[in-house]
PDB file of C-alpha atoms in Angstrom:
ATOM      1  CA  MET A   1       0.100   0.027  -0.100  1.00 80.00           C
ATOM      2  CA  SER A   2       2.672   2.429  -0.892  1.00 87.00           C
ATOM      3  CA  TYR A   3       0.420   4.607  -2.744  1.00 85.00           C
ATOM      4  CA  ILE A   4      -1.462   5.264   0.709  1.00 85.00           C
ATOM      5  CA  ASP A   5       1.956   6.151   2.416  1.00 83.00           C
ATOM      6  CA  ASP A   6       2.613   8.395  -0.552  1.00 84.00           C
ATOM      7  CA  PHE A   7      -0.782  10.033  -0.135  1.00 85.00           C
ATOM      8  CA  ILE A   8      -0.478  10.492   3.637  1.00 83.00           C
ATOM      9  CA  ALA A   9       2.973  11.784   3.114  1.00 81.00           C
ATOM     10  CA  GLU A  10       1.772  14.480   0.418  1.00 79.00           C
ATOM     11  CA  ALA A  11      -0.950  15.556   2.801  1.00 77.00           C
ATOM     12  CA  GLU A  12       1.423  16.175   5.793  1.00 76.00           C
ATOM     13  CA  LYS A  13       3.675  18.435   3.791  1.00 74.00           C
ATOM     14  CA  ASP A  14       3.447  22.041   5.132  1.00 72.00           C
ATOM     15  CA  ASN A  15       3.017  24.442   2.160  1.00 79.00           C
ATOM     16  CA  ARG A  16       3.526  27.551   4.392  1.00 84.00           C
ATOM     17  CA  GLU A  17       7.255  27.105   4.419  1.00 85.00           C
ATOM     18  CA  GLY A  18       9.377  28.582   1.834  1.00 90.00           C
ATOM     19  CA  ASP A  19       9.289  31.648  -0.291  1.00 94.00           C
ATOM     20  CA  HIS A  20       5.975  33.341  -0.637  1.00 94.00           C
ATOM     21  CA  THR A  21       4.130  36.404  -1.611  1.00 95.00           C
ATOM     22  CA  ALA A  22       2.473  38.002   1.519  1.00 95.00           C
ATOM     23  CA  THR A  23      -0.048  40.480   1.921  1.00 96.00           C
ATOM     24  CA  PHE A  24       0.235  42.826   4.969  1.00 97.00           C
ATOM     25  CA  GLN A  25      -2.845  42.907   7.172  1.00 97.00           C
ATOM     26  CA  GLY A  26      -1.782  45.092   9.972  1.00 96.00           C
ATOM     27  CA  SER A  27       0.691  45.656  12.838  1.00 96.00           C
ATOM     28  CA  GLU A  28       0.480  45.857  16.761  1.00 95.00           C
ATOM     29  CA  THR A  29       3.017  47.614  18.621  1.00 95.00           C
ATOM     30  CA  LYS A  30       4.790  46.662  21.919  1.00 93.00           C
ATOM     31  CA  THR A  31       6.907  49.256  23.858  1.00 92.00           C
ATOM     32  CA  TRP A  32       9.897  47.737  25.878  1.00 85.00           C
ATOM     33  CA  ASP A  33      11.038  49.155  29.468  1.00 83.00           C
ATOM     34  CA  ASN A  34      13.634  51.073  27.699  1.00 83.00           C
ATOM     35  CA  GLY A  35      11.008  52.987  25.480  1.00 87.00           C
ATOM     36  CA  ASP A  36      11.881  51.168  22.185  1.00 90.00           C
ATOM     37  CA  THR A  37       9.183  49.981  20.086  1.00 93.00           C
ATOM     38  CA  THR A  38       8.661  46.818  18.332  1.00 95.00           C
ATOM     39  CA  TYR A  39       5.959  46.035  15.743  1.00 96.00           C
ATOM     40  CA  ARG A  40       4.273  42.468  15.410  1.00 96.00           C
ATOM     41  CA  CYS A  41       3.558  42.570  11.689  1.00 97.00           C
ATOM     42  CA  LYS A  42       0.680  40.299  10.412  1.00 97.00           C
ATOM     43  CA  PHE A  43       0.656  38.841   6.922  1.00 97.00           C
ATOM     44  CA  THR A  44      -1.336  36.369   4.906  1.00 96.00           C
ATOM     45  CA  LEU A  45       0.446  33.997   2.421  1.00 94.00           C
ATOM     46  CA  ASP A  46      -1.263  34.630  -0.932  1.00 93.00           C
ATOM     47  CA  ASP A  47       0.012  31.494  -2.479  1.00 88.00           C
ATOM     48  CA  ALA A  48      -0.797  29.111   0.627  1.00 86.00           C
ATOM     49  CA  TYR A  49      -4.441  29.428   1.205  1.00 86.00           C
ATOM     50  CA  ASN A  50      -4.014  32.728   2.948  1.00 91.00           C
ATOM     51  CA  ALA A  51      -2.158  31.118   5.916  1.00 91.00           C
ATOM     52  CA  LYS A  52      -1.619  33.741   8.782  1.00 94.00           C
ATOM     53  CA  VAL A  53       2.035  34.558   9.597  1.00 94.00           C
ATOM     54  CA  ASP A  54       3.709  37.255  11.476  1.00 94.00           C
ATOM     55  CA  CYS A  55       7.072  38.615  12.526  1.00 95.00           C
ATOM     56  CA  ASP A  56       8.567  41.183  15.012  1.00 95.00           C
ATOM     57  CA  ILE A  57      10.205  44.205  13.656  1.00 96.00           C
ATOM     58  CA  PRO A  58      11.925  46.972  15.608  1.00 96.00           C
ATOM     59  CA  ALA A  59      10.880  50.591  14.859  1.00 95.00           C
ATOM     60  CA  ARG A  60      14.465  51.629  14.434  1.00 95.00           C
ATOM     61  CA  PHE A  61      17.919  50.553  13.839  1.00 95.00           C
ATOM     62  CA  ILE A  62      20.011  50.197  17.170  1.00 94.00           C
ATOM     63  CA  THR A  63      22.889  52.605  17.487  1.00 94.00           C
ATOM     64  CA  GLU A  64      26.624  51.382  17.343  1.00 95.00           C
ATOM     65  CA  GLN A  65      26.774  51.812  21.108  1.00 95.00           C
ATOM     66  CA  GLU A  66      23.570  49.862  21.679  1.00 93.00           C
ATOM     67  CA  ALA A  67      24.948  46.884  19.414  1.00 93.00           C
ATOM     68  CA  ALA A  68      28.300  46.860  21.436  1.00 94.00           C
ATOM     69  CA  SER A  69      26.326  46.775  24.964  1.00 93.00           C
ATOM     70  CA  ILE A  70      24.152  43.841  23.635  1.00 92.00           C
ATOM     71  CA  LYS A  71      27.114  42.113  22.379  1.00 93.00           C
ATOM     72  CA  ALA A  72      28.959  42.730  25.607  1.00 94.00           C
ATOM     73  CA  SER A  73      26.152  41.393  27.687  1.00 92.00           C
ATOM     74  CA  GLY A  74      27.037  37.675  26.335  1.00 90.00           C
ATOM     75  CA  ASP A  75      23.393  36.747  26.382  1.00 91.00           C
ATOM     76  CA  ARG A  76      23.032  34.770  23.260  1.00 93.00           C
ATOM     77  CA  ARG A  77      19.430  34.726  23.352  1.00 91.00           C
ATOM     78  CA  LYS A  78      19.092  38.649  23.424  1.00 90.00           C
ATOM     79  CA  ILE A  79      21.924  38.880  20.763  1.00 93.00           C
ATOM     80  CA  ARG A  80      20.057  36.521  18.396  1.00 93.00           C
ATOM     81  CA  GLY A  81      16.822  38.056  19.080  1.00 90.00           C
ATOM     82  CA  VAL A  82      17.767  41.696  18.422  1.00 92.00           C
ATOM     83  CA  ALA A  83      19.890  40.536  15.310  1.00 94.00           C
ATOM     84  CA  GLY A  84      16.806  38.771  13.882  1.00 94.00           C
ATOM     85  CA  GLY A  85      14.779  41.996  14.089  1.00 95.00           C
ATOM     86  CA  GLN A  86      17.571  44.217  13.006  1.00 96.00           C
ATOM     87  CA  ARG A  87      18.033  41.837   9.818  1.00 97.00           C
ATOM     88  CA  LEU A  88      14.436  42.130   8.919  1.00 96.00           C
ATOM     89  CA  LEU A  89      14.294  45.796   9.158  1.00 97.00           C
ATOM     90  CA  LYS A  90      17.538  45.916   7.198  1.00 96.00           C
ATOM     91  CA  MET A  91      15.852  43.706   4.382  1.00 96.00           C
ATOM     92  CA  LEU A  92      12.662  45.877   4.399  1.00 95.00           C
ATOM     93  CA  THR A  93      14.719  49.022   3.971  1.00 96.00           C
ATOM     94  CA  GLU A  94      16.761  47.627   1.294  1.00 95.00           C
ATOM     95  CA  HIS A  95      14.158  45.795  -0.808  1.00 95.00           C
ATOM     96  CA  TYR A  96      11.251  48.034  -0.286  1.00 95.00           C
ATOM     97  CA  GLY A  97      12.590  51.447   0.903  1.00 94.00           C
ATOM     98  CA  HIS A  98      10.620  51.305   4.315  1.00 93.00           C
ATOM     99  CA  LYS A  99      12.726  52.834   6.977  1.00 93.00           C
ATOM    100  CA  SER A 100      10.332  51.732   9.633  1.00 93.00           C
ATOM    101  CA  PRO A 101       7.614  49.118   9.974  1.00 95.00           C
ATOM    102  CA  ALA A 102       5.204  51.975  10.559  1.00 94.00           C
ATOM    103  CA  GLU A 103       5.454  52.578   6.786  1.00 95.00           C
ATOM    104  CA  LEU A 104       3.721  49.238   5.992  1.00 95.00           C
ATOM    105  CA  LYS A 105       0.408  49.739   4.396  1.00 95.00           C
ATOM    106  CA  PRO A 106      -2.552  47.091   4.785  1.00 96.00           C
ATOM    107  CA  GLY A 107      -2.881  45.492   1.433  1.00 96.00           C
ATOM    108  CA  ALA A 108       0.645  45.861   0.299  1.00 95.00           C
ATOM    109  CA  GLN A 109       2.294  42.782  -1.122  1.00 95.00           C
ATOM    110  CA  TYR A 110       5.972  41.471  -0.090  1.00 95.00           C
ATOM    111  CA  ALA A 111       8.082  38.592  -1.070  1.00 96.00           C
ATOM    112  CA  VAL A 112       8.962  36.770   2.096  1.00 96.00           C
ATOM    113  CA  LYS A 113      10.627  33.629   3.324  1.00 95.00           C
ATOM    114  CA  CYS A 114       8.730  31.454   6.053  1.00 93.00           C
ATOM    115  CA  VAL A 115       9.957  28.888   8.430  1.00 89.00           C
ATOM    116  CA  LYS A 116       8.202  26.668  11.006  1.00 82.00           C
ATOM    117  CA  THR A 117       9.488  27.550  14.561  1.00 78.00           C
ATOM    118  CA  ARG A 118       9.279  25.601  17.974  1.00 72.00           C
ATOM    119  CA  VAL A 119       9.184  22.251  16.604  1.00 72.00           C
ATOM    120  CA  ASP A 120       9.112  19.268  19.076  1.00 75.00           C
ATOM    121  CA  PRO A 121      12.324  17.391  18.577  1.00 79.00           C
ATOM    122  CA  ILE A 122      10.724  14.079  19.224  1.00 81.00           C
ATOM    123  CA  THR A 123       7.619  14.254  17.142  1.00 78.00           C
ATOM    124  CA  ASN A 124       8.633  16.759  14.715  1.00 75.00           C
ATOM    125  CA  LYS A 125       5.037  18.150  15.242  1.00 71.00           C
ATOM    126  CA  GLY A 126       3.807  21.680  16.393  1.00 65.00           C
ATOM    127  CA  GLY A 127       5.288  25.027  15.868  1.00 78.00           C
ATOM    128  CA  PHE A 128       4.102  27.906  14.106  1.00 83.00           C
ATOM    129  CA  ILE A 129       5.126  29.917  10.835  1.00 88.00           C
ATOM    130  CA  ARG A 130       7.176  33.067  11.091  1.00 90.00           C
ATOM    131  CA  VAL A 131       8.537  35.419   8.519  1.00 94.00           C
ATOM    132  CA  ILE A 132      12.194  35.273   8.623  1.00 94.00           C
ATOM    133  CA  ALA A 133      13.145  37.363   5.870  1.00 95.00           C
ATOM    134  CA  PHE A 134      12.124  39.886   3.168  1.00 95.00           C
ATOM    135  CA  LEU A 135      12.990  38.851  -0.268  1.00 95.00           C
ATOM    136  CA  PRO A 136      13.703  41.340  -3.234  1.00 94.00           C
ATOM    137  CA  LYS A 137      10.333  42.455  -5.032  1.00 87.00           C
ATOM    138  CA  GLY A 138       9.184  39.811  -7.396  1.00 78.00           C
ATOM    139  CA  ALA A 139      11.020  36.817  -5.668  1.00 75.00           C
ATOM    140  CA  GLY A 140       8.144  35.421  -3.759  1.00 63.00           C
ATOM    141  CA  ALA A 141       6.561  32.117  -4.560  1.00 59.00           C
ATOM    142  CA  THR A 142       9.448  30.426  -5.763  1.00 49.00           C
ATOM    143  CA  LYS A 143       8.316  27.212  -4.197  1.00 46.00           C
ATOM    144  CA  ALA A 144       4.963  26.276  -5.719  1.00 42.00           C
ATOM    145  CA  GLY A 145       2.596  25.642  -2.852  1.00 44.00           C
ATOM    146  CA  ASP A 146      -0.832  24.310  -3.229  1.00 45.00           C
ATOM    147  CA  PRO A 147      -2.865  25.766  -6.118  1.00 46.00           C
ATOM    148  CA  ASN A 148      -5.207  28.567  -5.708  1.00 46.00           C
ATOM    149  CA  PRO A 149      -8.532  27.080  -4.966  1.00 46.00           C
ATOM    150  CA  ALA A 150      -9.939  29.389  -7.707  1.00 48.00           C
ATOM    151  CA  ASP A 151      -7.880  27.743 -10.202  1.00 48.00           C
ATOM    152  CA  ILE A 152      -9.228  24.070  -9.447  1.00 46.00           C
ATOM    153  CA  PRO A 153     -12.014  23.379 -11.988  1.00 47.00           C
ATOM    154  CA  PHE A 154     -14.330  21.252  -9.663  1.00 41.00           C
TER     155      PHE A 154
END
């Protein structure tokens, strides 16, 4: 019954991972104790049945002194967390000209890369989908996910 195994394996593939075209839906802000603001930006993946994804992007680039202070702390989780947000802001600026996530407009489309996070190492289940990169304009959907439901003739 290998065809059943193949069928099940195909059904379990997660078409939300990879490169996609995403539509910005809106954002929420969070202000940290030091006064910095982060935007939780929410998107839908146009080519993956409008799956909902998000990412956290800081309102501004950190200063050279702030970068040095964070590095000197030796806290790897903090360093990686701050670097991830700075990387997203840098890509948003380079590829789309936005200097802040506040410039994102609902309905605007972006090419993004998504991954599944927090996967249980034993079962390989769980997790949620996050945007980890903004790709250059027009680069989304290089991995064809499921077809658009409107394109299915039945």
